[in-house]
Amino acid sequence: MSDDTFRLRVESEIASLDANAWDACASVPASHPDSTSFYNPFVSHAFLSALEESGSACAATGWLPQHLVLEGEEGEILGVCPAYLKSHSQGEYVFDHGWAEALERAGGRYYPKLQVSVPFTPATGPRLLVGSGPQAETIRAALAGGLVALAKLRKVSSVHATFLTEADAGALEAERFLPRTDQQFHWRNQDYADFETFLGALASRKRKQIRRERREALENGVTIHWLTGADLTEEVWDAFYGFYIETGTRKWGRPYLTRAFYSLIGERMSEHILLVMAKRAGRWIAGAINFIGSDTLYGRHWGAVEHHPFLHFEVCYHQAIDFAIAHGLSTVEAGAQGEHKLARGYMPVITRSAHYIADPQFRSAVAHYLERERRYVADAGAELSELGPFRQQVADEQADEP
């Protein structure tokens, strides 16, 4: 697809694209933490290429890369979009299995579909990667239109863009993508000096509950360690992968990520990774992986080979808050779902996705469903906000934030 000023093409592997050009579109800085540029670790070339090269997100696992690339007159890359041709709906965290069943019962074909996302990663971030130059909106609109063109070229039933920024959602809706909302729980830093200051913003009963959780999690000789950079040795990754496999097998049946993935991200982006690891009797027993953005700590998954009361809450939620306060981060995103996060200071936040449905009748049915779903998500978020752990004045101030 092309016109007089640009050309759109599709790449079947991110390794064929220059890392610096990709990262310039994603606004990834050359040197973190000194740079003031925006940095979202999940749309970096390092992260996405690790997924592909490790065999985690590839044709064999049902994630065939179809990355959209917009080039200027001289062949320079102006914008990119991570996209995948999918033969299933696993690893997405925005659920459309019911849509697939409905279309197939009606005699249609739902798969393959086009997925615009970061595989296995329910974290909001840019998907139409255009940098911050003067042509950003034009390039963003061109990528959005390019996704519709690619859907027609590949003859897919639909395009699904998930965990979107507002800017990307708006550009896609202009191309007749249907808006969808969901809910996560995020922690916001109100310039807390330390964890105790944060606890001071909570209702008395919630303060006592969290102090008890933190105390009991460390009984039986458990210690907590923050590992990043050079601390992330292959021995540490072996231990963490064991946690991931043990927990992932119980929760999902087949864990998505390979062992090689962890070695690759440890090699390419170790300064952007925080492992919160628990040790007892001289061995690692549990851990959670987090990724460090410009202003956000992104909690992803956790695992354990020993189970102790409240250790999950300590490793995944309380330690993440500790780290964010210590490093001046404004937000902790603790992954998908989980109303249990509310009692620990993580408040409901709306997430966005957008969906292009090719068949007119099916599109109409999905549009009606999404309209009802958006009302439900809004009502549920308002109700949960009222149940938050903060003293009322603090809760009101947080509710006013975008």
Coordinates of N, CA, C and O in Angstrom, one line a residue, residues 150-271:
L150 N -4.6 -4.4 5.5 CA -3.9 -5.7 5.7 C -5.0 -6.8 6.0 O -4.8 -7.9 5.6
A151 N -6.0 -6.4 6.8 CA -7.1 -7.4 7.0 C -7.7 -7.9 5.7 O -8.0 -9.1 5.6
K152 N -8.0 -6.9 4.8 CA -8.6 -7.3 3.5 C -7.6 -8.2 2.7 O -8.0 -9.1 2.1
L153 N -6.3 -7.8 2.7 CA -5.3 -8.5 2.0 C -5.2 -10.0 2.5 O -5.1 -10.9 1.7
R154 N -5.2 -10.2 3.8 CA -5.1 -11.5 4.4 C -6.4 -12.2 4.5 O -6.5 -13.4 4.9
K155 N -7.5 -11.5 4.1 CA -8.9 -12.1 4.2 C -9.2 -12.7 5.6 O -9.7 -13.8 5.7
V156 N -8.9 -11.9 6.6 CA -9.2 -12.3 8.0 C -10.6 -11.8 8.4 O -11.1 -10.8 7.8
S157 N -11.1 -12.4 9.4 CA -12.4 -12.0 9.9 C -12.4 -10.7 10.7 O -13.4 -10.0 10.7
S158 N -11.2 -10.4 11.3 CA -11.2 -9.3 12.2 C -9.8 -8.8 12.6 O -8.9 -9.6 12.3
V159 N -9.7 -7.6 13.2 CA -8.5 -7.1 13.7 C -8.7 -6.7 15.1 O -9.7 -6.0 15.4
H160 N -7.9 -7.1 16.0 CA -8.1 -6.8 17.5 C -6.8 -6.1 18.0 O -5.7 -6.7 18.0
A161 N -7.0 -4.8 18.4 CA -5.9 -4.0 19.0 C -6.2 -3.9 20.5 O -7.2 -3.3 20.8
T162 N -5.3 -4.3 21.3 CA -5.6 -4.4 22.8 C -4.6 -3.6 23.6 O -3.5 -3.4 23.3
F163 N -5.1 -3.2 24.8 CA -4.4 -2.4 25.8 C -3.8 -1.2 25.2 O -2.6 -0.9 25.1
L164 N -4.7 -0.3 24.7 CA -4.4 0.8 23.9 C -4.2 2.1 24.7 O -4.9 2.3 25.7
T165 N -3.4 3.0 24.2 CA -3.5 4.4 24.7 C -4.7 5.1 24.1 O -5.3 4.6 23.1
E166 N -5.1 6.2 24.7 CA -6.2 6.9 24.1 C -6.0 7.4 22.7 O -6.9 7.4 21.9
A167 N -4.8 7.9 22.4 CA -4.5 8.3 21.0 C -4.6 7.2 20.0 O -5.3 7.4 18.9
D168 N -4.1 6.0 20.3 CA -4.3 4.9 19.4 C -5.7 4.5 19.3 O -6.2 4.2 18.2
A169 N -6.5 4.4 20.4 CA -7.9 4.1 20.3 C -8.6 5.0 19.4 O -9.5 4.6 18.6
G170 N -8.4 6.3 19.6 CA -9.1 7.3 18.7 C -8.8 7.1 17.3 O -9.7 7.2 16.4
A171 N -7.5 6.9 16.9 CA -7.2 6.7 15.5 C -7.8 5.4 14.9 O -8.3 5.4 13.8
L172 N -7.9 4.4 15.7 CA -8.5 3.2 15.2 C -10.1 3.3 15.1 O -10.7 2.8 14.2
E173 N -10.7 4.0 16.1 CA -12.1 4.2 16.0 C -12.5 5.0 14.7 O -13.6 4.9 14.2
A174 N -11.6 5.9 14.3 CA -11.8 6.7 13.1 C -11.8 5.8 11.9 O -12.4 6.2 10.8
E175 N -11.2 4.6 12.0 CA -11.3 3.6 10.9 C -12.3 2.5 11.1 O -12.3 1.4 10.6
R176 N -13.3 2.9 11.9 CA -14.5 2.0 12.2 C -14.2 0.8 13.1 O -14.9 -0.2 13.0
F177 N -13.1 0.9 13.8 CA -12.9 -0.1 14.9 C -13.9 0.1 16.0 O -14.2 1.3 16.3
L178 N -14.4 -0.9 16.6 CA -15.4 -0.8 17.7 C -14.6 -0.7 19.0 O -13.7 -1.5 19.3
P179 N -15.0 0.3 19.9 CA -14.3 0.4 21.1 C -14.8 -0.6 22.2 O -15.9 -0.9 22.3
R180 N -13.8 -1.1 23.0 CA -14.1 -2.0 24.1 C -13.3 -1.6 25.3 O -12.2 -1.0 25.2
T181 N -13.9 -1.7 26.5 CA -13.3 -1.4 27.7 C -13.2 -2.6 28.6 O -14.0 -3.5 28.5
D182 N -12.2 -2.6 29.5 CA -12.1 -3.6 30.6 C -11.5 -2.9 31.8 O -11.4 -1.6 31.8
Q183 N -11.1 -3.6 32.8 CA -10.7 -3.0 34.0 C -9.4 -3.7 34.6 O -9.3 -5.0 34.5
Q184 N -8.5 -2.9 35.1 CA -7.3 -3.5 35.8 C -7.2 -2.7 37.1 O -8.0 -1.8 37.4
F185 N -6.2 -3.0 37.9 CA -6.0 -2.4 39.2 C -4.6 -1.8 39.2 O -3.6 -2.6 39.1
H186 N -4.4 -0.5 39.3 CA -3.1 0.1 39.3 C -2.9 0.9 40.6 O -3.9 1.4 41.2
W187 N -1.7 1.0 41.1 CA -1.3 1.8 42.2 C -0.7 3.1 41.8 O 0.1 3.1 40.8
R188 N -1.1 4.2 42.4 CA -0.6 5.5 42.1 C 0.2 6.1 43.2 O -0.2 6.1 44.4
N189 N 1.3 6.6 42.9 CA 2.2 7.2 43.8 C 1.8 8.7 44.1 O 1.9 9.5 43.2
Q190 N 1.4 9.0 45.3 CA 1.0 10.3 45.6 C 2.2 11.0 46.4 O 2.1 11.6 47.4
D191 N 3.4 10.9 45.8 CA 4.6 11.5 46.3 C 4.9 11.0 47.7 O 5.3 11.7 48.6
Y192 N 4.7 9.7 47.9 CA 4.9 9.1 49.2 C 6.4 9.0 49.5 O 7.2 8.7 48.7
A193 N 6.8 9.4 50.8 CA 8.2 9.3 51.2 C 8.7 7.9 51.3 O 9.8 7.6 51.1
D194 N 7.8 7.0 51.8 CA 8.1 5.6 52.0 C 6.8 4.8 52.2 O 5.7 5.4 52.1
F195 N 7.0 3.5 52.4 CA 5.8 2.7 52.5 C 4.9 3.0 53.6 O 3.7 3.0 53.5
E196 N 5.5 3.4 54.7 CA 4.7 3.8 55.9 C 3.9 5.1 55.6 O 2.8 5.2 56.1
T197 N 4.4 6.0 54.8 CA 3.6 7.2 54.4 C 2.4 6.7 53.6 O 1.3 7.3 53.8
F198 N 2.7 5.8 52.7 CA 1.5 5.3 51.9 C 0.5 4.6 52.8 O -0.7 4.9 52.7
L199 N 1.0 3.8 53.8 CA 0.0 3.2 54.7 C -0.8 4.3 55.5 O -2.0 4.1 55.8
G200 N -0.2 5.4 55.7 CA -0.9 6.5 56.4 C -2.1 7.0 55.7 O -3.0 7.7 56.3
A201 N -2.1 6.8 54.4 CA -3.2 7.3 53.6 C -4.4 6.3 53.6 O -5.5 6.6 53.1
L202 N -4.2 5.1 54.2 CA -5.2 4.1 54.2 C -6.1 4.2 55.5 O -5.7 4.7 56.5
A203 N -7.3 3.6 55.4 CA -8.1 3.4 56.6 C -7.4 2.5 57.6 O -6.6 1.6 57.2
S204 N -7.6 2.7 58.8 CA -6.9 2.0 59.9 C -7.0 0.5 59.7 O -5.9 -0.1 59.9
R205 N -8.1 0.0 59.4 CA -8.3 -1.5 59.3 C -7.4 -2.0 58.2 O -6.8 -3.1 58.3
K206 N -7.3 -1.3 57.1 CA -6.5 -1.7 56.0 C -5.0 -1.6 56.3 O -4.2 -2.5 55.9
R207 N -4.6 -0.6 57.0 CA -3.2 -0.5 57.4 C -2.8 -1.7 58.3 O -1.7 -2.3 58.0
K208 N -3.6 -2.1 59.2 CA -3.3 -3.2 60.1 C -3.3 -4.5 59.3 O -2.4 -5.3 59.5
Q209 N -4.2 -4.6 58.3 CA -4.2 -5.9 57.5 C -2.9 -6.0 56.7 O -2.3 -7.1 56.7
I210 N -2.4 -4.9 56.1 CA -1.2 -5.0 55.3 C 0.0 -5.2 56.1 O 0.9 -6.0 55.8
R211 N 0.1 -4.5 57.3 CA 1.2 -4.8 58.2 C 1.3 -6.2 58.6 O 2.4 -6.8 58.7
R212 N 0.2 -6.8 58.9 CA 0.1 -8.2 59.3 C 0.6 -9.1 58.1 O 1.3 -10.1 58.3
E213 N 0.1 -8.8 56.9 CA 0.5 -9.6 55.8 C 2.0 -9.6 55.6 O 2.6 -10.6 55.3
R214 N 2.6 -8.4 55.7 CA 4.0 -8.2 55.4 C 4.8 -9.0 56.5 O 5.8 -9.6 56.2
R215 N 4.3 -8.9 57.7 CA 5.0 -9.6 58.8 C 5.0 -11.1 58.7 O 6.0 -11.8 58.8
E216 N 3.8 -11.6 58.4 CA 3.6 -13.1 58.3 C 4.3 -13.7 57.1 O 4.7 -14.8 57.1
A217 N 4.4 -12.9 56.0 CA 5.0 -13.4 54.8 C 6.5 -13.7 55.0 O 7.0 -14.6 54.3
L218 N 7.1 -13.0 55.9 CA 8.5 -13.2 56.2 C 8.8 -14.1 57.4 O 10.0 -14.3 57.7
E219 N 7.8 -14.7 57.9 CA 8.0 -15.7 58.9 C 8.7 -17.0 58.3 O 8.7 -17.1 57.1
N220 N 9.1 -17.9 59.1 CA 9.8 -19.1 58.6 C 11.1 -18.8 57.9 O 11.5 -19.6 57.0
G221 N 11.7 -17.7 58.2 CA 13.0 -17.4 57.7 C 13.1 -17.0 56.2 O 14.1 -17.1 55.6
V222 N 12.0 -16.4 55.7 CA 11.9 -16.0 54.3 C 12.5 -14.6 54.2 O 12.3 -13.7 55.1
T223 N 13.4 -14.4 53.2 CA 14.0 -13.0 53.0 C 13.6 -12.6 51.5 O 13.4 -13.5 50.7
I224 N 13.6 -11.3 51.3 CA 13.2 -10.8 50.0 C 14.4 -10.0 49.4 O 15.1 -9.3 50.1
H225 N 14.6 -10.2 48.1 CA 15.7 -9.6 47.4 C 15.3 -9.0 46.1 O 14.5 -9.6 45.3
W226 N 15.8 -7.8 45.8 CA 15.6 -7.1 44.5 C 16.8 -7.4 43.6 O 17.9 -7.1 43.9
L227 N 16.6 -8.0 42.5 CA 17.6 -8.3 41.5 C 17.4 -7.6 40.2 O 16.3 -7.7 39.6
T228 N 18.4 -6.9 39.7 CA 18.3 -6.3 38.4 C 19.7 -6.2 37.8 O 20.7 -6.4 38.5
G229 N 19.8 -5.8 36.6 CA 21.1 -5.6 35.9 C 22.0 -6.9 36.0 O 21.6 -8.0 35.7
A230 N 23.2 -6.7 36.5 CA 24.2 -7.8 36.6 C 23.7 -8.9 37.6 O 24.3 -10.0 37.6
D231 N 22.7 -8.6 38.4 CA 22.3 -9.7 39.4 C 21.5 -10.8 38.6 O 21.3 -11.9 39.2
L232 N 21.1 -10.5 37.4 CA 20.2 -11.5 36.7 C 21.1 -12.5 36.0 O 21.2 -12.5 34.8
T233 N 21.6 -13.4 36.7 CA 22.5 -14.5 36.2 C 21.6 -15.6 35.6 O 20.4 -15.7 35.9
E234 N 22.3 -16.5 34.9 CA 21.6 -17.7 34.4 C 21.1 -18.6 35.5 O 20.0 -19.2 35.4
E235 N 21.8 -18.6 36.6 CA 21.3 -19.4 37.7 C 20.0 -18.8 38.3 O 19.1 -19.6 38.6
V236 N 19.9 -17.5 38.4 CA 18.7 -16.9 38.8 C 17.6 -17.1 37.9 O 16.4 -17.5 38.3
W237 N 17.8 -17.0 36.5 CA 16.8 -17.3 35.6 C 16.3 -18.7 35.6 O 15.1 -19.0 35.4
D238 N 17.2 -19.7 35.9 CA 16.8 -21.1 36.0 C 15.8 -21.2 37.1 O 14.8 -21.9 37.0
A239 N 16.1 -20.6 38.3 CA 15.2 -20.7 39.4 C 13.9 -20.0 39.1 O 12.8 -20.6 39.3
F240 N 13.9 -18.8 38.5 CA 12.7 -18.1 38.2 C 11.8 -18.9 37.2 O 10.6 -19.0 37.3
Y241 N 12.5 -19.5 36.2 CA 11.7 -20.2 35.2 C 11.1 -21.4 35.8 O 9.9 -21.8 35.4
G242 N 11.7 -22.0 36.8 CA 11.1 -23.1 37.5 C 9.8 -22.7 38.2 O 8.8 -23.4 38.2
F243 N 9.8 -21.5 38.8 CA 8.6 -21.0 39.4 C 7.5 -20.7 38.4 O 6.4 -21.1 38.6
Y244 N 7.9 -20.2 37.3 CA 7.0 -19.9 36.2 C 6.3 -21.1 35.7 O 5.1 -21.2 35.5
I245 N 7.1 -22.2 35.4 CA 6.6 -23.4 34.9 C 5.6 -24.1 35.9 O 4.5 -24.5 35.6
E246 N 6.0 -24.1 37.2 CA 5.2 -24.7 38.2 C 3.9 -24.0 38.4 O 2.8 -24.7 38.4
T247 N 3.9 -22.7 38.4 CA 2.6 -22.0 38.6 C 1.8 -21.9 37.3 O 0.6 -22.1 37.3
G248 N 2.5 -21.7 36.2 CA 1.8 -21.6 34.9 C 1.2 -22.8 34.5 O 0.1 -22.8 33.9
T249 N 1.8 -24.0 34.7 CA 1.2 -25.3 34.4 C -0.1 -25.5 35.1 O -1.1 -26.0 34.6
R250 N -0.2 -25.1 36.4 CA -1.4 -25.2 37.2 C -2.5 -24.2 36.7 O -3.7 -24.6 36.7
K251 N -2.1 -23.0 36.3 CA -3.1 -22.0 36.0 C -3.5 -22.1 34.5 O -4.7 -21.8 34.2
W252 N -2.6 -22.3 33.6 CA -3.0 -22.2 32.1 C -2.8 -23.5 31.4 O -3.3 -23.6 30.3
G253 N -2.3 -24.5 32.0 CA -2.1 -25.8 31.3 C -0.7 -25.9 30.6 O 0.0 -26.8 30.7
R254 N -0.4 -24.8 29.8 CA 0.8 -24.8 29.0 C 1.4 -23.4 29.1 O 0.8 -22.4 28.5
P255 N 2.4 -23.1 29.8 CA 3.0 -21.8 29.9 C 3.5 -21.3 28.5 O 3.9 -22.1 27.7
Y256 N 3.3 -20.0 28.3 CA 3.6 -19.4 27.0 C 5.1 -19.2 26.7 O 5.5 -19.3 25.6
L257 N 5.8 -18.8 27.7 CA 7.2 -18.4 27.5 C 8.2 -19.5 27.6 O 8.1 -20.3 28.5
T258 N 9.2 -19.5 26.8 CA 10.3 -20.5 26.8 C 11.4 -20.0 27.7 O 11.5 -18.9 28.1
R259 N 12.2 -21.0 28.1 CA 13.4 -20.6 28.9 C 14.3 -19.7 28.2 O 14.9 -18.8 28.8
A260 N 14.5 -19.8 26.9 CA 15.4 -19.0 26.1 C 14.9 -17.5 26.2 O 15.8 -16.6 26.1
F261 N 13.6 -17.3 26.3 CA 13.2 -15.9 26.4 C 13.8 -15.1 27.5 O 14.2 -14.0 27.4
Y262 N 13.9 -15.8 28.7 CA 14.5 -15.1 29.9 C 16.0 -14.8 29.7 O 16.4 -13.7 30.1
S263 N 16.7 -15.7 29.0 CA 18.1 -15.4 28.8 C 18.2 -14.2 27.8 O 19.1 -13.4 28.0
L264 N 17.4 -14.1 26.8 CA 17.5 -13.1 25.9 C 17.2 -11.7 26.5 O 17.9 -10.7 26.2
I265 N 16.1 -11.6 27.3 CA 15.8 -10.3 27.9 C 16.8 -10.0 28.9 O 17.2 -8.8 29.1
G266 N 17.4 -11.0 29.6 CA 18.5 -10.7 30.6 C 19.7 -10.2 29.9 O 20.4 -9.3 30.4
E267 N 19.9 -10.6 28.7 CA 21.1 -10.1 27.9 C 20.9 -8.8 27.3 O 21.8 -7.9 27.3
R268 N 19.6 -8.5 26.9 CA 19.3 -7.3 26.1 C 18.7 -6.1 26.9 O 18.8 -5.0 26.5
M269 N 18.1 -6.4 28.0 CA 17.4 -5.3 28.7 C 17.4 -5.5 30.2 O 16.4 -5.2 30.9
S270 N 18.5 -6.0 30.8 CA 18.6 -6.3 32.2 C 18.3 -5.1 33.1 O 17.8 -5.2 34.2
E271 N 18.7 -3.9 32.7 CA 18.6 -2.7 33.5 C 17.1 -2.3 33.6 O 16.8 -1.5 34.4

